[in-house]
XYZ file of C-alpha atoms in Angstrom:
499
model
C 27.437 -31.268 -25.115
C 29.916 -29.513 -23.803
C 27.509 -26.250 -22.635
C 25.204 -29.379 -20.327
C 28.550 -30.118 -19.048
C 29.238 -27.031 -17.815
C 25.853 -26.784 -16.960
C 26.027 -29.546 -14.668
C 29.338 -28.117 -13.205
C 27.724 -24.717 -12.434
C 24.397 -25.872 -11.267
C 25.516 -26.734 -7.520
C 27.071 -23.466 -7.501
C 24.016 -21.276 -7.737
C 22.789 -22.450 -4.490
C 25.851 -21.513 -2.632
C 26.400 -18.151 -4.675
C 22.307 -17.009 -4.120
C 20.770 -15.104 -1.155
C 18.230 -13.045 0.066
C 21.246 -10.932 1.742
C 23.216 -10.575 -1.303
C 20.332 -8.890 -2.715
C 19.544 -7.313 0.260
C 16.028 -8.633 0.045
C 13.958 -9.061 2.495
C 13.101 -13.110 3.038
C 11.393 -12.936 6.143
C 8.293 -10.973 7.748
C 9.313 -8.543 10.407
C 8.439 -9.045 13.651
C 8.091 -5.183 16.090
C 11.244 -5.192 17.452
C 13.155 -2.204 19.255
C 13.739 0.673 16.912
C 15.581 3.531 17.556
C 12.541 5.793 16.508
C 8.981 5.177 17.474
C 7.609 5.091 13.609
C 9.877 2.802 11.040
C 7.231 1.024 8.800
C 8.416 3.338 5.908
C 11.927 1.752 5.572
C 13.300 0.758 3.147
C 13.248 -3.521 3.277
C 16.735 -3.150 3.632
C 16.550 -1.882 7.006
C 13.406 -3.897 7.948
C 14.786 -6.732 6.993
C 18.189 -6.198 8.953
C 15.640 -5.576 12.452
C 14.031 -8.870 11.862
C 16.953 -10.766 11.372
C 19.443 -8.787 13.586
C 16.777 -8.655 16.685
C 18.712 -11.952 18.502
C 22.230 -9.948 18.503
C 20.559 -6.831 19.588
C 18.992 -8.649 22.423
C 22.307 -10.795 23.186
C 23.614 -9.532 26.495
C 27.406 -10.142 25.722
C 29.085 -10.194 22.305
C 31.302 -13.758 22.267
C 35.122 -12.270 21.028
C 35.933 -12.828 17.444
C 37.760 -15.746 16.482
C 39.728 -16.644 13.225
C 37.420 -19.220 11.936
C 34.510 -16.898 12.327
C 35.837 -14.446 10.267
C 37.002 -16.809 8.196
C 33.623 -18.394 7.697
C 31.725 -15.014 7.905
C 33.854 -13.621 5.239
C 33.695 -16.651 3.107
C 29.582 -16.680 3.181
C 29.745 -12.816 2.502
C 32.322 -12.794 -0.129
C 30.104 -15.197 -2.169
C 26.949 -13.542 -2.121
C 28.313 -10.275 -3.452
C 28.598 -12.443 -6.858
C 25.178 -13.015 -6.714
C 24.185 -9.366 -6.357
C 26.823 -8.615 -9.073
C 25.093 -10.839 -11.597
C 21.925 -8.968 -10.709
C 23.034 -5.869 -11.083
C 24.416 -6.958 -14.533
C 21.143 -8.084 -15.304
C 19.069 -5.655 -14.393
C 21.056 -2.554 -15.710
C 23.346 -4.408 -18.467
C 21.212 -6.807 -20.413
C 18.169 -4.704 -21.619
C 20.292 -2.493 -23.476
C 22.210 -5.804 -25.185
C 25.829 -4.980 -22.689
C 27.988 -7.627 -22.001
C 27.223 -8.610 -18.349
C 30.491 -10.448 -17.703
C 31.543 -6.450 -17.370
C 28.762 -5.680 -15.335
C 29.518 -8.406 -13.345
C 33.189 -6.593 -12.836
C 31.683 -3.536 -12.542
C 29.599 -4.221 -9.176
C 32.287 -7.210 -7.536
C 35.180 -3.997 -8.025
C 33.100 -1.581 -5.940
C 32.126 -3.885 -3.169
C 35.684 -5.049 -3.393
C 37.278 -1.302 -2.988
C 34.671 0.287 -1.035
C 34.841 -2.779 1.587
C 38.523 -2.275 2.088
C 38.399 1.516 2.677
C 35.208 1.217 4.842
C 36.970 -1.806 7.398
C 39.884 0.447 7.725
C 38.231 3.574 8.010
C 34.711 2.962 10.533
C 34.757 3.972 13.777
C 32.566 0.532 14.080
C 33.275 -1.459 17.116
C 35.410 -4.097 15.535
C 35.521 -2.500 12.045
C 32.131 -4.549 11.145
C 30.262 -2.212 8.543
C 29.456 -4.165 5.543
C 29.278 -1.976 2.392
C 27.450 -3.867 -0.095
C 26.415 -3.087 -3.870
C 23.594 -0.917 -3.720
C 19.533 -2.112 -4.912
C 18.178 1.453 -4.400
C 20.379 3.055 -6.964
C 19.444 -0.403 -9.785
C 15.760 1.633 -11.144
C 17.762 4.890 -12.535
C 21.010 3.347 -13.500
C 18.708 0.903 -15.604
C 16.912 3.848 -16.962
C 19.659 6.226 -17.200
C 20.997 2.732 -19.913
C 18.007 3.261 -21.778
C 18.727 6.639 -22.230
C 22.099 6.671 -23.141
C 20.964 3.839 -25.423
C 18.497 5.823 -27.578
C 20.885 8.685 -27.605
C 23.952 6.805 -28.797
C 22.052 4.930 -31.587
C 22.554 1.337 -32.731
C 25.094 3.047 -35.769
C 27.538 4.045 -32.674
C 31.224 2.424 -32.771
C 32.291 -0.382 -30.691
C 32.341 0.056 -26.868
C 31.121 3.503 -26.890
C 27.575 2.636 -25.249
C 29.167 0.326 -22.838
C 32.094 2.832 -21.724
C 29.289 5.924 -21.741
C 27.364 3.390 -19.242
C 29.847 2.859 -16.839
C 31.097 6.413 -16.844
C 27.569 7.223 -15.836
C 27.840 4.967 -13.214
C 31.246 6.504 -12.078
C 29.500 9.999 -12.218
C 26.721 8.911 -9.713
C 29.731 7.401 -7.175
C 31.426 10.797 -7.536
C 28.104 12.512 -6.712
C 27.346 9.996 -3.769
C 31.208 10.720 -2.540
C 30.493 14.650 -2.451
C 27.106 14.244 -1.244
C 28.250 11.862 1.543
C 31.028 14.563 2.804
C 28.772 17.191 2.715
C 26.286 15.647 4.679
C 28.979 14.438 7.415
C 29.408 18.740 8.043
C 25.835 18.448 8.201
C 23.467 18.130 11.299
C 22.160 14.448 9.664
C 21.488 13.033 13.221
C 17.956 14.477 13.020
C 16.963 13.683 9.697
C 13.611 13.089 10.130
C 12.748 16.987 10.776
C 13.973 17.523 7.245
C 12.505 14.089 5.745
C 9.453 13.235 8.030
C 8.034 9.278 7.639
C 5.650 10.185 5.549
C 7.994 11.805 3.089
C 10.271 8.865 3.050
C 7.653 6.177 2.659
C 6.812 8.088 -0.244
C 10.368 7.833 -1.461
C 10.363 4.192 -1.412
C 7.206 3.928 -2.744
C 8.250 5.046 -5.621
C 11.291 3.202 -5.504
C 9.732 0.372 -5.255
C 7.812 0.843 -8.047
C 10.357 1.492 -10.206
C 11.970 -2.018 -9.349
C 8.327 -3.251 -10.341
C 8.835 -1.818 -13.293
C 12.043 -3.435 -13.785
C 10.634 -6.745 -13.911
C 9.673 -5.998 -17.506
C 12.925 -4.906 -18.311
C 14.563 -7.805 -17.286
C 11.916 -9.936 -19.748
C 12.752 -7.442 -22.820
C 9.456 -6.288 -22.796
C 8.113 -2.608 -22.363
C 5.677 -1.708 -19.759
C 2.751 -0.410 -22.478
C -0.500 -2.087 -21.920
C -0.268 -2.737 -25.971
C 2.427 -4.865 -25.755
C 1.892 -6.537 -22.829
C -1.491 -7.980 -23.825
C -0.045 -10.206 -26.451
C 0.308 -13.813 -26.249
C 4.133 -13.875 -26.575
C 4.757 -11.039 -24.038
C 2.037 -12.864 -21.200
C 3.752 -15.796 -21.342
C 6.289 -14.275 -19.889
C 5.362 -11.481 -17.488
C 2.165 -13.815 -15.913
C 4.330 -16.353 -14.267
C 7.076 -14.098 -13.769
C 4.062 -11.663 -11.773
C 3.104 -14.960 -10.037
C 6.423 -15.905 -9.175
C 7.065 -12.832 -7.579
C 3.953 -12.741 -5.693
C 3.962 -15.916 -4.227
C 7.669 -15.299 -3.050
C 6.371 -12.168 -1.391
C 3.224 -13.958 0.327
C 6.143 -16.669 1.565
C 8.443 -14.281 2.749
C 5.682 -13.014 4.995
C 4.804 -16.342 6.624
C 8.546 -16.497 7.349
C 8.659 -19.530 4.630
C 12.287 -20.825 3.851
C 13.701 -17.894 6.103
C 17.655 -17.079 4.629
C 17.045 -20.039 2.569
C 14.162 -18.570 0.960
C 15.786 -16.565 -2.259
C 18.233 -19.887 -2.953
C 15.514 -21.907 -2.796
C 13.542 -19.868 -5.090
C 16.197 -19.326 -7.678
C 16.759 -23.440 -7.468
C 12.878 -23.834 -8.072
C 12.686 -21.515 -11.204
C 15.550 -22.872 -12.686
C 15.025 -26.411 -11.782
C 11.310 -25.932 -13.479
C 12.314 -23.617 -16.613
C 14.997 -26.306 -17.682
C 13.086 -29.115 -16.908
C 10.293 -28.121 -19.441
C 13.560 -26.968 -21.506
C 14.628 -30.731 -21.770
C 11.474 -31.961 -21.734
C 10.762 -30.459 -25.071
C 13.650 -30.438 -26.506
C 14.748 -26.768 -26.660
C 17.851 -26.132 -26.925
C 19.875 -23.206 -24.800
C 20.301 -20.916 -27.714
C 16.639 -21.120 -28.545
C 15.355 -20.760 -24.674
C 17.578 -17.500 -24.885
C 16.038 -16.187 -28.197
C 12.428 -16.884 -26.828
C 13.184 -14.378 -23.673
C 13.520 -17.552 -21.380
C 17.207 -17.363 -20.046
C 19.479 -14.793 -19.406
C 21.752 -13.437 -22.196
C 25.019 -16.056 -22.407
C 27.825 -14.325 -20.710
C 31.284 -15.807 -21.430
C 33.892 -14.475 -18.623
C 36.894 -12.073 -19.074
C 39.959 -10.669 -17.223
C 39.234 -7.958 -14.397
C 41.352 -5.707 -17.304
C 38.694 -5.935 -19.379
C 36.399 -3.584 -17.095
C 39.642 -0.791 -17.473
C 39.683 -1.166 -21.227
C 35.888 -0.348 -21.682
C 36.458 2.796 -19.703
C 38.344 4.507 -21.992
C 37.372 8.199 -21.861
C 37.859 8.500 -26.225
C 34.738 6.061 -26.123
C 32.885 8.011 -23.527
C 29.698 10.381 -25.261
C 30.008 12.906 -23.059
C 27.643 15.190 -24.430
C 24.887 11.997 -23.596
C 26.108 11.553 -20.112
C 25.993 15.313 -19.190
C 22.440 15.829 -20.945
C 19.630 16.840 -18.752
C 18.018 13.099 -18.810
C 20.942 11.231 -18.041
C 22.010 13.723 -15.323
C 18.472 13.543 -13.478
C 18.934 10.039 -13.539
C 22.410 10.062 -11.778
C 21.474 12.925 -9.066
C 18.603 10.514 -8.284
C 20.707 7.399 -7.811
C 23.252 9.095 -6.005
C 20.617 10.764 -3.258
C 17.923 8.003 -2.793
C 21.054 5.296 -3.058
C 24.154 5.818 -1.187
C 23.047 9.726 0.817
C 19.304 8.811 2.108
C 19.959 4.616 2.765
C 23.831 5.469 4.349
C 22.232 7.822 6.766
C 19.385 5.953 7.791
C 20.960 2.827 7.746
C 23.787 4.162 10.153
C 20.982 5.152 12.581
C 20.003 1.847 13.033
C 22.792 0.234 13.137
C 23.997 2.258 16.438
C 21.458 0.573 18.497
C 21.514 -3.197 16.666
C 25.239 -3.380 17.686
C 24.949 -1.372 21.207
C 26.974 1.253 20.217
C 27.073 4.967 20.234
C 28.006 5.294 16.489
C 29.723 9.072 15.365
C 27.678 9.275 12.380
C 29.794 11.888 11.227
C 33.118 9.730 11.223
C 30.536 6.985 9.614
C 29.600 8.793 6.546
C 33.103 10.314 5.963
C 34.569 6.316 5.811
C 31.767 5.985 2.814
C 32.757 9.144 1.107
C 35.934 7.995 0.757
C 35.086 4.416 0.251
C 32.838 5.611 -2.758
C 35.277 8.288 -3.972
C 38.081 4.928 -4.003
C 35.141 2.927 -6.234
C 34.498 5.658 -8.282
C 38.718 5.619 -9.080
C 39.059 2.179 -9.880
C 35.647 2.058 -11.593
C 33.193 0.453 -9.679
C 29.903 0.223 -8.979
C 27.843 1.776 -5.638
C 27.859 0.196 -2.325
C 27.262 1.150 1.399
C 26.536 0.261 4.503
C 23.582 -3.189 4.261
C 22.046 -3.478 7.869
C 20.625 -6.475 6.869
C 24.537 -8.076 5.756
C 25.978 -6.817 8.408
C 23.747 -8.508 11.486
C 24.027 -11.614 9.478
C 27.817 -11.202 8.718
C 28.275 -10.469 12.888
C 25.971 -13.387 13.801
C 28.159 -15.994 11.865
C 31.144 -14.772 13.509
C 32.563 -11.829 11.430
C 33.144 -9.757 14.592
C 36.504 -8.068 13.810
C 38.192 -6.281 10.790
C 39.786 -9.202 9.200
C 36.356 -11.075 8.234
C 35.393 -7.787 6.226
C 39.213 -7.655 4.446
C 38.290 -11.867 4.034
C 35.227 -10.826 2.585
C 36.164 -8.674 0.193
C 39.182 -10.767 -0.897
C 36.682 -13.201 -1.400
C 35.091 -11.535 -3.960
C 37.719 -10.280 -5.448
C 38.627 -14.414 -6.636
C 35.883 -13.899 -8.755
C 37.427 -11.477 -10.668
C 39.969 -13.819 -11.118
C 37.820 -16.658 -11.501
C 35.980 -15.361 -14.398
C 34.600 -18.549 -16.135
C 32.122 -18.769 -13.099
C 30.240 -15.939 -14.871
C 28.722 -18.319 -18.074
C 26.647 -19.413 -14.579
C 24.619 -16.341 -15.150
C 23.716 -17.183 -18.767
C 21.812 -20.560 -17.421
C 19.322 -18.490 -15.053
C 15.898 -17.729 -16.315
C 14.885 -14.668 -16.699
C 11.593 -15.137 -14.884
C 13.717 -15.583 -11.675
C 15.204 -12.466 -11.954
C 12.096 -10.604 -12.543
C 9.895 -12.284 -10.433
C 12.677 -11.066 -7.537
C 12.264 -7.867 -8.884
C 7.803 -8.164 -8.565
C 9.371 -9.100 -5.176
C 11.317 -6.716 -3.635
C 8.893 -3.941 -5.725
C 5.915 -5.352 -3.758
C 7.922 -5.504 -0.546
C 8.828 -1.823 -0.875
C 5.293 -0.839 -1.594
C 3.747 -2.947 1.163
C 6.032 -1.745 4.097
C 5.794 1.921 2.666
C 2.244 1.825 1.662
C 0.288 -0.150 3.754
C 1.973 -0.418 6.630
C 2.802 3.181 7.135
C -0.585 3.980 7.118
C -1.473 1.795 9.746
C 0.917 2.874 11.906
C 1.044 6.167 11.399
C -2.322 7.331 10.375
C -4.784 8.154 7.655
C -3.385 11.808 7.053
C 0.188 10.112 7.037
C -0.913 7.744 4.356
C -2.370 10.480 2.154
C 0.722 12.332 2.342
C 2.739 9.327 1.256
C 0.541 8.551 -1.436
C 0.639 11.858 -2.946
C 4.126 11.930 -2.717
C 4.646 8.837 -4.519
C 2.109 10.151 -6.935
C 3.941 13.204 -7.740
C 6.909 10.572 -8.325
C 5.077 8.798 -10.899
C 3.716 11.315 -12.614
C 6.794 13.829 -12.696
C 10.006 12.103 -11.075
C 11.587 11.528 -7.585
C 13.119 14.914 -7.837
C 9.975 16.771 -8.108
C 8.395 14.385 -5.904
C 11.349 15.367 -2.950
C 11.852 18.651 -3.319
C 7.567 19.031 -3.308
C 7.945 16.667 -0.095
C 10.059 18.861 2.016
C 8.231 21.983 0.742
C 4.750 20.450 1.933
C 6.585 18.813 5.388
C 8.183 22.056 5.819
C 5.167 24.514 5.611
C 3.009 22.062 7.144
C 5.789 22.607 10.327
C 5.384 26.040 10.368
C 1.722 25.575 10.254
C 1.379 23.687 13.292
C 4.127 25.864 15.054
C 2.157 28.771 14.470
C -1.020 27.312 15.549
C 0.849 26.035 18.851
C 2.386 28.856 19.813
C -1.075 30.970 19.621
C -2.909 28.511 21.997
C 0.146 28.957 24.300
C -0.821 32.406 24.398
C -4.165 32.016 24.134
């Protein structure tokens, strides 16, 4: 039939167009390596993943000059995997709520693509190598802020209007994250953690990390309440897609598959899911119905994107609500402000360079003020794309333009997204267990080992407070505690100097 045919024709093309970087996921344990601060087990995996991986180039003694099939081949490998993270974006934040995802496909290739171009030519980056890539922090409240506008809009709504209230949303939190990022570059951001201490940030991505847990059950069309998850329908889903998860977290620890591990895993699912497909005689349209595959997704123009952001469709009185706009604030602090800064202060030392942070997050307001314009989704700075992107030979400007023009023949090339209706859903959610157990791990565990018992309590209750309340409440208790605890201990100091 003619969907097997294209089947067959798309197949070969997940392996090349799925990574662990594109996701920025981490595929590999971290070894200790230098860090520019003595604590950094509360990272985000992001960052951890980019010291694992980026440790040989920070060690390298001389960087070998760029040449033009480096960039070439750098920009081709990064191009590609930005269509990957695109799809999962779509996805995660698109499908629940029944939105076309060739659109959310546009959505995050158009921001990469935009934010990329005004990023190379604005960094102060030796070379011009800063890879902005699509954001996974900001994925847990644009999915939820979806579900909101969802239930507010109601299934009687006209044609488009959910879809163009979504993406205006999205465009909100890029304008916030643009603001945000040019206020902080006035700001003194170079010592952040005396505003944010490591305990306080660990608690952060805690409870980001939980919230991409949570996602996993989004991604099935399930909802996280114990009553509905204890049915027979809804565990044959969310078991193997737990499993899944957990197992590709326990390998990504051993260092199993290393880069190769997320293709690998995506291959495996699939290969499995459409085996027992055939095997039984199901067809496509069936697996789909049952929660087994991805939504079908048949591609459009780039114009399409414009035309679903027309403002008449837009519910304005949903996006500026009090529920939708906690939602945005959040995504555009603990997304683009929080992970550009700290990512920027690792990158300095991973490169050898004295980096003017300032200069840095100025490039990035812009960049996301230009995405924002031409409606598209959040991206900065990805430690973990970048050391890969510099240690295939993208050392110069022209392998981030490459990049991004590489990307940008997806938007022209828009049959390649009916790929993204063949992938199972448990793949997709069992990378989401993944990166949620990652997050919790490194933030959790680890954190507490390094830095303490006390450390680990603060954490916890911070990422308690998350739960119970929401991040905001959760950060603005965090620096309150961090902040009075301070003043505590510089009280208590400077009486036993007199004393």
């Amino acid at each position: 039939s003619r969907a097997k045919s294209s089947m067959r024709l798309l197949l070969p093309l997940l392996f090349l167009s799925s990574s662990a970087h594109a996701l920025q996921l981490s595929a590999i344990s971290s070894p200790r390596v230098a860090a520019p601060r003595a604590c950094t087990p509360w990272l985000s995996s992001r960052a951890r993943l980019s010291r694992a991986r980026a440790a040989p180039v920070a060690q390298a003694t001389a960087e070998p000059a760029p040449t033009r099939m480096g960039s070439v081949v750098a920009g081709t490998y990064t191009g590609v995997m930005q269509f990957t993270f695109a799809a999962a974006c779509a996805s995660i934040i698109f499908a629940p709520v029944g939105l076309p995802l060739a659109i959310g496909i546009q959505h995050g290739l158009v921001g990469f693509v935009v934010t990329q171009a005004v990023v190379a030519r604005t960094t102060s980056v030796r070379g011009g190598v800063a890879l902005a890539v699509p954001s996974f922090e900001v994925l847990p409240f644009l999915a939820r802020f979806a579900v909101i506008a969802a239930g507010a809009v109601g299934a009687g709504a006209g044609p488009g209007v959910l879809l163009a209230t979504v993406l205006a949303g999205s465009i909100v939190a890029n304008l916030l994250a643009a603001a945000l990022l040019a206020l902080a570059s006035e700001a003194p951001v170079d010592n952040i953690d005396r505003l944010l201490p490591p305990p306080l940030q660990a608690g952060l991505f805690a409870a980001i990390g939980w919230s991409l847990y949570l996602l996993s059950f989004d991604v099935l069309g399930l909802g996280a309440g114990a009553g509905a998850l204890l049915t027979l329908q809804s565990a044959r889903l969310w078991v193997p897609a737990n499993l899944f998860g957990l197992g590709l977290w326990r390998a990504s620890r051993k260092g199993v598959g290393g880069p190769l591990l997320i293709p690998i895993f995506i291959l495996a699912v699939s290969a499995l899911v459409h085996g027992l497909r055939l095997a039984t005689g199901c067809p496509v349209p069936d697996a789909r119905a049952a929660g087994w595959l991805m939504a079908e997704v048949v591609g459009e123009p780039a114009s399409a994107l414009w035309r679903s952001l027309s403002p008449s469709l837009v519910r304005w009185d949903v996006l500026f609500s009090a529920a939708a706009l906690k939602q945005l604030v959040c995504a555009a602090l603990f997304g683009p402000l929080v992970n550009t800064v700290l990512n920027y202060v690792l990158y300095g030392p991973l490169i050898r360079q004295k980096l003017d942070l300032k200069t840095e997050l100025r490039s990035h307001a812009l960049g996301t003020a230009a995405a924002a314009a031409v409606g598209g989704y959040s991206s900065y700075l990805g430690l973990s794309d970048s050391a890969i992107h510099r240690k295939i030979g993208g050392l110069d400007r022209f392998s981030c333009y490459f990049a991004a023009a590489v990307s940008a023949l997806f938007l022209c090339a828009y049959p390649l997204c009916g790929l993204v209706g063949y992938l199972p859903t448990l793949a997709i959610a069992g990378i989401c267990v993944y990166v949620g157990c990652d997050f919790l791990y490194d933030n959790l565990v680890e954190a507490t080992r390094a830095n303490g018992a006390r450390a680990g309590l603060a954490t916890a209750t911070v990422l308690a407070v998350c739960v119970w309340k929401d991040m905001l409440h959760g950060l603005l208790l965090g620096i309150a505690g961090a902040q009075a605890c301070g003043w505590w201990q510089r009280r208590q100091q400077r009486r036993a100097d007199k004393e």
